[in-house]
PDB file of C-alpha atoms in Angstrom:
ATOM      1  CA  MET T 145      14.160   1.117 -72.311  1.00 78.00           C
ATOM      2  CA  PRO T 146      14.818  -2.493 -71.257  1.00 88.00           C
ATOM      3  CA  HIS T 147      17.744  -3.417 -69.043  1.00 97.00           C
ATOM      4  CA  THR T 148      19.206  -6.858 -68.407  1.00 98.00           C
ATOM      5  CA  ILE T 149      19.330  -8.265 -64.892  1.00 98.00           C
ATOM      6  CA  ALA T 150      21.334 -11.471 -64.440  1.00 98.00           C
ATOM      7  CA  LEU T 151      20.275 -14.069 -61.871  1.00 98.00           C
ATOM      8  CA  ALA T 152      23.154 -16.263 -60.691  1.00 98.00           C
ATOM      9  CA  GLN T 153      21.224 -19.393 -59.782  1.00 98.00           C
ATOM     10  CA  CYS T 154      23.877 -21.262 -57.845  1.00 98.00           C
ATOM     11  CA  GLY T 155      24.729 -22.788 -54.494  1.00 97.00           C
ATOM     12  CA  SER T 156      27.318 -21.795 -51.937  1.00 97.00           C
ATOM     13  CA  LEU T 157      30.027 -23.751 -50.129  1.00 97.00           C
ATOM     14  CA  PRO T 158      31.399 -23.554 -46.574  1.00 97.00           C
ATOM     15  CA  ASP T 159      34.474 -21.910 -48.104  1.00 97.00           C
ATOM     16  CA  THR T 160      34.189 -18.194 -48.818  1.00 97.00           C
ATOM     17  CA  ALA T 161      37.200 -18.288 -51.153  1.00 98.00           C
ATOM     18  CA  GLU T 162      35.398 -20.805 -53.383  1.00 98.00           C
ATOM     19  CA  ASN T 163      32.245 -18.693 -53.314  1.00 98.00           C
ATOM     20  CA  LEU T 164      34.268 -15.699 -54.486  1.00 98.00           C
ATOM     21  CA  LYS T 165      35.521 -17.799 -57.405  1.00 98.00           C
ATOM     22  CA  THR T 166      31.898 -18.656 -58.216  1.00 98.00           C
ATOM     23  CA  ALA T 167      31.032 -14.970 -58.050  1.00 98.00           C
ATOM     24  CA  GLU T 168      33.851 -14.023 -60.412  1.00 98.00           C
ATOM     25  CA  PHE T 169      32.774 -16.713 -62.890  1.00 98.00           C
ATOM     26  CA  PHE T 170      29.161 -15.534 -63.054  1.00 98.00           C
ATOM     27  CA  ILE T 171      30.023 -11.825 -62.941  1.00 98.00           C
ATOM     28  CA  HIS T 172      32.268 -12.265 -65.976  1.00 98.00           C
ATOM     29  CA  GLN T 173      29.417 -13.948 -67.866  1.00 98.00           C
ATOM     30  CA  ALA T 174      26.907 -11.301 -66.829  1.00 98.00           C
ATOM     31  CA  ALA T 175      29.167  -8.392 -67.763  1.00 98.00           C
ATOM     32  CA  ASN T 176      29.870  -9.924 -71.174  1.00 98.00           C
ATOM     33  CA  ALA T 177      26.117 -10.254 -71.698  1.00 98.00           C
ATOM     34  CA  GLY T 178      25.629  -6.562 -70.981  1.00 98.00           C
ATOM     35  CA  ALA T 179      23.784  -6.995 -67.692  1.00 98.00           C
ATOM     36  CA  ALA T 180      23.408  -3.910 -65.519  1.00 98.00           C
ATOM     37  CA  LEU T 181      22.977  -5.932 -62.301  1.00 98.00           C
ATOM     38  CA  ILE T 182      23.817  -9.457 -61.200  1.00 98.00           C
ATOM     39  CA  VAL T 183      21.886 -11.065 -58.339  1.00 98.00           C
ATOM     40  CA  PHE T 184      23.283 -13.840 -56.168  1.00 98.00           C
ATOM     41  CA  PRO T 185      21.058 -15.810 -53.787  1.00 98.00           C
ATOM     42  CA  GLU T 186      20.416 -15.550 -50.087  1.00 98.00           C
ATOM     43  CA  TYR T 187      23.194 -17.212 -48.011  1.00 98.00           C
ATOM     44  CA  PHE T 188      25.665 -16.735 -50.858  1.00 98.00           C
ATOM     45  CA  MET T 189      28.669 -15.884 -48.682  1.00 98.00           C
ATOM     46  CA  TYR T 190      28.251 -18.979 -46.489  1.00 98.00           C
ATOM     47  CA  PRO T 191      25.551 -21.679 -46.599  1.00 96.00           C
ATOM     48  CA  CYS T 192      22.971 -22.036 -43.848  1.00 95.00           C
ATOM     49  CA  ILE T 193      22.754 -25.813 -43.821  1.00 92.00           C
ATOM     50  CA  GLY T 194      23.997 -28.352 -41.322  1.00 88.00           C
ATOM     51  CA  ASP T 195      25.387 -27.020 -38.060  1.00 91.00           C
ATOM     52  CA  PRO T 196      24.034 -23.461 -37.562  1.00 91.00           C
ATOM     53  CA  THR T 197      26.941 -22.715 -35.215  1.00 94.00           C
ATOM     54  CA  LEU T 198      29.283 -22.781 -38.212  1.00 95.00           C
ATOM     55  CA  TYR T 199      27.035 -20.344 -40.063  1.00 96.00           C
ATOM     56  CA  VAL T 200      27.123 -17.887 -37.153  1.00 95.00           C
ATOM     57  CA  ASN T 201      30.833 -18.358 -36.460  1.00 94.00           C
ATOM     58  CA  HIS T 202      31.712 -17.618 -40.093  1.00 95.00           C
ATOM     59  CA  SER T 203      29.748 -14.363 -40.153  1.00 96.00           C
ATOM     60  CA  GLN T 204      31.583 -11.180 -41.135  1.00 97.00           C
ATOM     61  CA  SER T 205      30.977  -7.469 -40.849  1.00 96.00           C
ATOM     62  CA  ILE T 206      29.954  -5.474 -43.896  1.00 98.00           C
ATOM     63  CA  GLU T 207      33.457  -3.974 -43.788  1.00 97.00           C
ATOM     64  CA  GLY T 208      34.958  -7.486 -43.810  1.00 97.00           C
ATOM     65  CA  PRO T 209      36.983  -9.299 -46.485  1.00 98.00           C
ATOM     66  CA  PHE T 210      34.098 -10.911 -48.389  1.00 98.00           C
ATOM     67  CA  VAL T 211      32.256  -7.676 -49.111  1.00 98.00           C
ATOM     68  CA  SER T 212      35.573  -5.992 -49.916  1.00 98.00           C
ATOM     69  CA  CYS T 213      36.365  -8.674 -52.501  1.00 98.00           C
ATOM     70  CA  MET T 214      32.880  -8.435 -54.024  1.00 98.00           C
ATOM     71  CA  SER T 215      33.334  -4.660 -54.191  1.00 98.00           C
ATOM     72  CA  ARG T 216      36.525  -5.092 -56.197  1.00 98.00           C
ATOM     73  CA  LEU T 217      34.745  -7.472 -58.559  1.00 98.00           C
ATOM     74  CA  ALA T 218      31.981  -4.904 -59.105  1.00 98.00           C
ATOM     75  CA  GLN T 219      34.519  -2.193 -59.839  1.00 98.00           C
ATOM     76  CA  LYS T 220      36.532  -4.435 -62.152  1.00 98.00           C
ATOM     77  CA  SER T 221      33.511  -5.603 -64.139  1.00 98.00           C
ATOM     78  CA  GLY T 222      31.522  -2.352 -64.104  1.00 98.00           C
ATOM     79  CA  ILE T 223      28.343  -4.099 -62.944  1.00 98.00           C
ATOM     80  CA  TRP T 224      26.041  -3.700 -59.946  1.00 98.00           C
ATOM     81  CA  ILE T 225      26.007  -6.691 -57.567  1.00 98.00           C
ATOM     82  CA  LEU T 226      23.391  -7.902 -55.075  1.00 99.00           C
ATOM     83  CA  PHE T 227      24.107 -10.848 -52.766  1.00 98.00           C
ATOM     84  CA  GLY T 228      23.265 -12.388 -49.417  1.00 98.00           C
ATOM     85  CA  MET T 229      25.656 -12.781 -46.486  1.00 98.00           C
ATOM     86  CA  ASN T 230      25.700 -13.778 -42.822  1.00 98.00           C
ATOM     87  CA  GLU T 231      26.482 -10.436 -41.193  1.00 97.00           C
ATOM     88  CA  ALA T 232      28.099 -10.466 -37.754  1.00 96.00           C
ATOM     89  CA  ALA T 233      25.826  -8.859 -35.190  1.00 91.00           C
ATOM     90  CA  PRO T 234      27.322  -5.979 -33.191  1.00 82.00           C
ATOM     91  CA  LYS T 235      26.489  -7.856 -29.998  1.00 72.00           C
ATOM     92  CA  ARG T 236      26.888 -11.598 -30.301  1.00 58.00           C
ATOM     93  CA  SER T 237      25.744 -12.462 -26.791  1.00 55.00           C
ATOM     94  CA  GLN T 238      22.898 -14.500 -28.236  1.00 70.00           C
ATOM     95  CA  ASP T 239      25.146 -16.305 -30.712  1.00 89.00           C
ATOM     96  CA  LYS T 240      23.209 -14.988 -33.673  1.00 95.00           C
ATOM     97  CA  CYS T 241      24.002 -13.110 -36.871  1.00 96.00           C
ATOM     98  CA  PHE T 242      21.935 -11.178 -39.409  1.00 97.00           C
ATOM     99  CA  ASN T 243      20.770 -12.526 -42.764  1.00 98.00           C
ATOM    100  CA  THR T 244      21.741  -9.494 -44.847  1.00 98.00           C
ATOM    101  CA  LEU T 245      21.542  -8.382 -48.465  1.00 99.00           C
ATOM    102  CA  ILE T 246      24.369  -6.228 -49.849  1.00 98.00           C
ATOM    103  CA  LEU T 247      23.912  -3.956 -52.867  1.00 99.00           C
ATOM    104  CA  LEU T 248      27.056  -2.612 -54.566  1.00 98.00           C
ATOM    105  CA  ASP T 249      27.114  -0.252 -57.524  1.00 98.00           C
ATOM    106  CA  ASP T 250      29.300  -0.562 -60.615  1.00 98.00           C
ATOM    107  CA  SER T 251      32.105   1.325 -58.871  1.00 98.00           C
ATOM    108  CA  GLY T 252      32.042  -1.108 -55.952  1.00 98.00           C
ATOM    109  CA  ILE T 253      30.442   1.418 -53.599  1.00 98.00           C
ATOM    110  CA  LEU T 254      27.910   0.159 -51.049  1.00 98.00           C
ATOM    111  CA  GLN T 255      24.513   1.532 -52.039  1.00 98.00           C
ATOM    112  CA  GLY T 256      22.231  -0.356 -49.674  1.00 98.00           C
ATOM    113  CA  THR T 257      21.787  -3.148 -47.160  1.00 98.00           C
ATOM    114  CA  TYR T 258      18.767  -5.049 -45.907  1.00 98.00           C
ATOM    115  CA  ARG T 259      18.559  -7.348 -42.880  1.00 98.00           C
ATOM    116  CA  LYS T 260      15.877  -9.989 -43.362  1.00 98.00           C
ATOM    117  CA  THR T 261      12.853  -9.038 -41.275  1.00 98.00           C
ATOM    118  CA  HIS T 262      10.728 -12.211 -41.493  1.00 98.00           C
ATOM    119  CA  LEU T 263      12.698 -15.231 -40.300  1.00 98.00           C
ATOM    120  CA  PHE T 264      11.867 -18.679 -41.657  1.00 97.00           C
ATOM    121  CA  ASP T 265      10.295 -20.407 -38.678  1.00 97.00           C
ATOM    122  CA  ALA T 266       8.182 -22.737 -40.797  1.00 95.00           C
ATOM    123  CA  PHE T 267       8.264 -26.202 -42.398  1.00 92.00           C
ATOM    124  CA  ASP T 268      10.370 -27.466 -39.451  1.00 88.00           C
ATOM    125  CA  TRP T 269      13.055 -24.801 -40.040  1.00 92.00           C
ATOM    126  CA  HIS T 270      13.868 -22.427 -37.170  1.00 95.00           C
ATOM    127  CA  GLU T 271      15.901 -19.570 -38.596  1.00 97.00           C
ATOM    128  CA  SER T 272      15.338 -17.482 -35.480  1.00 96.00           C
ATOM    129  CA  ASP T 273      17.422 -19.974 -33.465  1.00 95.00           C
ATOM    130  CA  HIS T 274      20.590 -18.585 -35.068  1.00 95.00           C
ATOM    131  CA  THR T 275      19.556 -15.387 -36.868  1.00 97.00           C
ATOM    132  CA  ALA T 276      18.495 -12.020 -35.505  1.00 96.00           C
ATOM    133  CA  ALA T 277      15.636 -10.295 -37.305  1.00 97.00           C
ATOM    134  CA  GLY T 278      16.100  -6.922 -38.933  1.00 97.00           C
ATOM    135  CA  ASP T 279      13.699  -4.174 -37.910  1.00 96.00           C
ATOM    136  CA  VAL T 280      13.811  -1.817 -40.913  1.00 98.00           C
ATOM    137  CA  LEU T 281      12.410  -2.343 -44.404  1.00 98.00           C
ATOM    138  CA  PHE T 282      14.528  -1.526 -47.431  1.00 98.00           C
ATOM    139  CA  SER T 283      13.706   1.922 -48.804  1.00 98.00           C
ATOM    140  CA  PRO T 284      13.369   1.699 -52.608  1.00 98.00           C
ATOM    141  CA  LEU T 285      16.515   2.955 -54.299  1.00 98.00           C
ATOM    142  CA  GLU T 286      16.882   4.851 -57.566  1.00 98.00           C
ATOM    143  CA  THR T 287      19.340   3.034 -59.835  1.00 97.00           C
ATOM    144  CA  PRO T 288      20.355   3.499 -63.484  1.00 96.00           C
ATOM    145  CA  PHE T 289      18.028   0.610 -64.341  1.00 95.00           C
ATOM    146  CA  GLY T 290      14.949   1.614 -62.327  1.00 96.00           C
ATOM    147  CA  LYS T 291      13.718   2.105 -58.773  1.00 98.00           C
ATOM    148  CA  LEU T 292      14.526  -1.048 -56.802  1.00 98.00           C
ATOM    149  CA  GLY T 293      12.885  -2.704 -53.810  1.00 98.00           C
ATOM    150  CA  LEU T 294      14.303  -5.669 -51.878  1.00 98.00           C
ATOM    151  CA  GLY T 295      13.165  -8.566 -49.718  1.00 98.00           C
ATOM    152  CA  THR T 296      14.634 -11.931 -48.769  1.00 98.00           C
ATOM    153  CA  CYS T 297      13.087 -15.371 -49.334  1.00 98.00           C
ATOM    154  CA  TYR T 298      10.407 -15.864 -46.630  1.00 98.00           C
ATOM    155  CA  ASP T 299       9.593 -12.142 -46.901  1.00 98.00           C
ATOM    156  CA  LEU T 300       7.819 -13.130 -50.117  1.00 98.00           C
ATOM    157  CA  ARG T 301       4.968 -14.596 -48.068  1.00 98.00           C
ATOM    158  CA  PHE T 302       4.307 -11.180 -46.511  1.00 98.00           C
ATOM    159  CA  PRO T 303       2.798  -8.979 -49.245  1.00 98.00           C
ATOM    160  CA  GLU T 304       3.153  -5.849 -47.132  1.00 98.00           C
ATOM    161  CA  LEU T 305       6.860  -5.494 -48.064  1.00 98.00           C
ATOM    162  CA  ALA T 306       6.233  -5.360 -51.790  1.00 98.00           C
ATOM    163  CA  ARG T 307       3.179  -3.140 -51.344  1.00 98.00           C
ATOM    164  CA  SER T 308       5.160  -0.705 -49.186  1.00 98.00           C
ATOM    165  CA  ALA T 309       7.854  -0.508 -51.865  1.00 98.00           C
ATOM    166  CA  ALA T 310       5.276  -0.038 -54.635  1.00 98.00           C
ATOM    167  CA  LEU T 311       3.646   2.828 -52.752  1.00 98.00           C
ATOM    168  CA  GLN T 312       7.098   4.445 -52.622  1.00 98.00           C
ATOM    169  CA  GLY T 313       7.438   4.175 -56.398  1.00 97.00           C
ATOM    170  CA  ALA T 314       9.423   0.931 -56.789  1.00 98.00           C
ATOM    171  CA  GLU T 315       9.409  -0.246 -60.401  1.00 98.00           C
ATOM    172  CA  PHE T 316      10.860  -3.661 -59.706  1.00 97.00           C
ATOM    173  CA  PHE T 317      11.446  -5.839 -56.662  1.00 98.00           C
ATOM    174  CA  ILE T 318      13.993  -8.620 -56.104  1.00 99.00           C
ATOM    175  CA  TYR T 319      13.907 -11.532 -53.652  1.00 99.00           C
ATOM    176  CA  PRO T 320      17.303 -13.278 -53.286  1.00 98.00           C
ATOM    177  CA  SER T 321      16.318 -16.598 -51.764  1.00 98.00           C
ATOM    178  CA  ALA T 322      17.212 -20.088 -50.670  1.00 98.00           C
ATOM    179  CA  TRP T 323      13.761 -21.572 -51.244  1.00 98.00           C
ATOM    180  CA  VAL T 324      13.604 -24.898 -49.458  1.00 96.00           C
ATOM    181  CA  GLN T 325      12.604 -28.093 -51.262  1.00 95.00           C
ATOM    182  CA  GLY T 326       9.241 -29.589 -50.343  1.00 95.00           C
ATOM    183  CA  ASP T 327       5.835 -30.657 -51.574  1.00 96.00           C
ATOM    184  CA  MET T 328       4.249 -27.885 -53.700  1.00 97.00           C
ATOM    185  CA  LYS T 329       7.011 -25.434 -52.694  1.00 97.00           C
ATOM    186  CA  ALA T 330       8.025 -24.612 -56.279  1.00 97.00           C
ATOM    187  CA  VAL T 331       4.383 -23.880 -57.179  1.00 98.00           C
ATOM    188  CA  GLN T 332       4.060 -21.594 -54.152  1.00 98.00           C
ATOM    189  CA  TRP T 333       7.314 -19.813 -55.032  1.00 98.00           C
ATOM    190  CA  LYS T 334       6.290 -18.986 -58.587  1.00 98.00           C
ATOM    191  CA  THR T 335       2.684 -18.153 -57.713  1.00 98.00           C
ATOM    192  CA  LEU T 336       3.697 -15.739 -54.964  1.00 98.00           C
ATOM    193  CA  LEU T 337       6.286 -13.997 -57.148  1.00 98.00           C
ATOM    194  CA  ALA T 338       3.709 -13.529 -59.916  1.00 98.00           C
ATOM    195  CA  ALA T 339       1.128 -12.283 -57.419  1.00 98.00           C
ATOM    196  CA  ARG T 340       3.501  -9.678 -55.978  1.00 98.00           C
ATOM    197  CA  ALA T 341       4.167  -8.444 -59.524  1.00 98.00           C
ATOM    198  CA  ILE T 342       0.566  -8.227 -60.715  1.00 98.00           C
ATOM    199  CA  GLU T 343      -0.965  -6.789 -57.547  1.00 98.00           C
ATOM    200  CA  ASN T 344       1.667  -4.036 -57.288  1.00 98.00           C
ATOM    201  CA  GLY T 345       2.177  -3.167 -60.936  1.00 98.00           C
ATOM    202  CA  MET T 346       5.906  -3.875 -60.934  1.00 98.00           C
ATOM    203  CA  THR T 347       8.332  -6.501 -62.224  1.00 98.00           C
ATOM    204  CA  VAL T 348       9.324  -9.044 -59.572  1.00 98.00           C
ATOM    205  CA  LEU T 349      12.357 -11.341 -59.706  1.00 98.00           C
ATOM    206  CA  GLY T 350      13.294 -14.236 -57.446  1.00 98.00           C
ATOM    207  CA  CYS T 351      16.817 -15.699 -57.472  1.00 98.00           C
ATOM    208  CA  SER T 352      16.997 -18.938 -55.494  1.00 98.00           C
ATOM    209  CA  GLN T 353      19.964 -21.032 -54.488  1.00 98.00           C
ATOM    210  CA  TYR T 354      20.235 -24.443 -56.086  1.00 97.00           C
ATOM    211  CA  ILE T 355      21.559 -27.228 -53.863  1.00 95.00           C
ATOM    212  CA  LYS T 356      20.214 -30.651 -54.764  1.00 94.00           C
ATOM    213  CA  ASP T 357      17.627 -31.974 -52.282  1.00 92.00           C
ATOM    214  CA  THR T 358      17.858 -28.735 -50.248  1.00 95.00           C
ATOM    215  CA  PHE T 359      17.129 -25.555 -52.265  1.00 97.00           C
ATOM    216  CA  ILE T 360      15.025 -25.607 -55.427  1.00 97.00           C
ATOM    217  CA  GLY T 361      16.742 -23.224 -57.830  1.00 98.00           C
ATOM    218  CA  GLN T 362      13.937 -22.491 -60.312  1.00 98.00           C
ATOM    219  CA  SER T 363      14.566 -18.738 -60.281  1.00 98.00           C
ATOM    220  CA  PHE T 364      11.586 -16.881 -61.672  1.00 98.00           C
ATOM    221  CA  ALA T 365      10.625 -13.427 -62.926  1.00 98.00           C
ATOM    222  CA  CYS T 366       7.288 -11.898 -63.889  1.00 98.00           C
ATOM    223  CA  ASP T 367       6.353  -8.480 -65.275  1.00 98.00           C
ATOM    224  CA  PRO T 368       3.420  -6.339 -64.015  1.00 98.00           C
ATOM    225  CA  PHE T 369       1.072  -7.806 -66.624  1.00 97.00           C
ATOM    226  CA  GLY T 370       1.730 -11.411 -65.590  1.00 97.00           C
ATOM    227  CA  ARG T 371       4.124 -12.271 -68.418  1.00 97.00           C
ATOM    228  CA  VAL T 372       6.816 -14.728 -67.359  1.00 98.00           C
ATOM    229  CA  LEU T 373      10.242 -13.235 -68.075  1.00 98.00           C
ATOM    230  CA  ALA T 374      12.337 -16.115 -66.707  1.00 97.00           C
ATOM    231  CA  ASP T 375      11.597 -19.609 -65.449  1.00 97.00           C
ATOM    232  CA  GLY T 376      14.712 -21.429 -64.252  1.00 96.00           C
ATOM    233  CA  ASP T 377      15.284 -25.137 -63.822  1.00 96.00           C
ATOM    234  CA  GLU T 378      17.071 -27.155 -61.140  1.00 96.00           C
ATOM    235  CA  SER T 379      20.663 -26.415 -62.047  1.00 96.00           C
ATOM    236  CA  SER T 380      23.496 -23.986 -61.473  1.00 97.00           C
ATOM    237  CA  ARG T 381      23.328 -21.414 -64.256  1.00 98.00           C
ATOM    238  CA  LEU T 382      23.087 -17.739 -65.188  1.00 98.00           C
ATOM    239  CA  ILE T 383      19.646 -16.486 -66.209  1.00 98.00           C
ATOM    240  CA  LEU T 384      19.274 -13.212 -68.112  1.00 98.00           C
ATOM    241  CA  VAL T 385      16.075 -11.244 -67.501  1.00 98.00           C
ATOM    242  CA  PRO T 386      14.927  -8.250 -69.585  1.00 96.00           C
ATOM    243  CA  VAL T 387      13.400  -5.626 -67.287  1.00 96.00           C
ATOM    244  CA  THR T 388      11.566  -2.530 -68.539  1.00 96.00           C
ATOM    245  CA  PRO T 389      10.880  -0.037 -65.726  1.00 92.00           C
ATOM    246  CA  GLU T 390       8.345   1.816 -67.893  1.00 94.00           C
ATOM    247  CA  ASP T 391       6.090  -1.257 -67.686  1.00 96.00           C
ATOM    248  CA  SER T 392       5.162  -0.150 -64.177  1.00 96.00           C
ATOM    249  CA  ILE T 393       3.844   3.163 -65.498  1.00 95.00           C
ATOM    250  CA  LYS T 394       1.699   1.377 -68.087  1.00 96.00           C
ATOM    251  CA  ALA T 395       0.411  -1.229 -65.645  1.00 97.00           C
ATOM    252  CA  ARG T 396      -0.459   1.302 -62.935  1.00 97.00           C
ATOM    253  CA  HIS T 397      -2.258   3.455 -65.493  1.00 97.00           C
ATOM    254  CA  LEU T 398      -4.378   0.543 -66.734  1.00 96.00           C
ATOM    255  CA  VAL T 399      -5.035  -0.856 -63.254  1.00 96.00           C
ATOM    256  CA  PRO T 400      -4.587   1.957 -60.691  1.00 96.00           C
ATOM    257  CA  SER T 401      -5.027  -0.361 -57.718  1.00 96.00           C
ATOM    258  CA  LEU T 402      -2.514   1.551 -55.610  1.00 96.00           C
ATOM    259  CA  LYS T 403      -4.709   4.661 -55.977  1.00 96.00           C
ATOM    260  CA  ASN T 404      -7.928   2.674 -55.559  1.00 97.00           C
ATOM    261  CA  MET T 405      -6.910   1.227 -52.188  1.00 95.00           C
ATOM    262  CA  ARG T 406      -9.515   1.801 -49.472  1.00 95.00           C
ATOM    263  CA  LYS T 407      -7.082   3.065 -46.864  1.00 92.00           C
ATOM    264  CA  ASP T 408     -10.044   4.157 -44.783  1.00 94.00           C
ATOM    265  CA  LEU T 409     -10.968   0.503 -44.319  1.00 96.00           C
ATOM    266  CA  TYR T 410      -7.609  -1.252 -43.921  1.00 92.00           C
TER     267      TYR T 410
END
């Protein structure tokens, strides 16, 4: 049975109140469209552009006001919500925060968190200067719309995350992202998302921030057979993606690569 996942392809502002208004706007659209889950990008609570000190100083705990407000929106709308935030580190001696994903269910209850494990120290960005790396992968979670795995942006370039989730039975995998503009970056983004889907026999979705000249937007989704389910443009918009968890069963039956792995060799 197919379910609808909504990708809120949007930017964020250095004003959490405005970002909550953006969230409410897209959540209302997604709920009216019958979506089971709405995904907001990495850095949704507060943007990671410009002065990184501001990003760290505006971090909040998971029990803080932003998550509490998003929880109320989930409860009000009856929809699951996934979004990225700058989470205050328990010890801020290094002036760093965590880049964290928050997953709320349709009653507003926290169902999972994930601290980004691979920090974007590439293409002249140095995320590790202001962000502490997580040290635990997200354990795939059973949801009413399938078994879900999670990663964040640069994690996409490390296939081990998606493979680990697939081996634990994940039927789909989501990468909230802020994919940086650059030569061939959009091609890499879409190619890697499709590769993670095909090689693991699961649907993979990427929801990227759109900020002109900074983050590409172009959210993308691919099923286990390589069919493109969504291909966003460079704009702020809601993208509806049909996801069928049973596709993983079919794909893994036809191509049982997870069973055929030579674990004795690698």
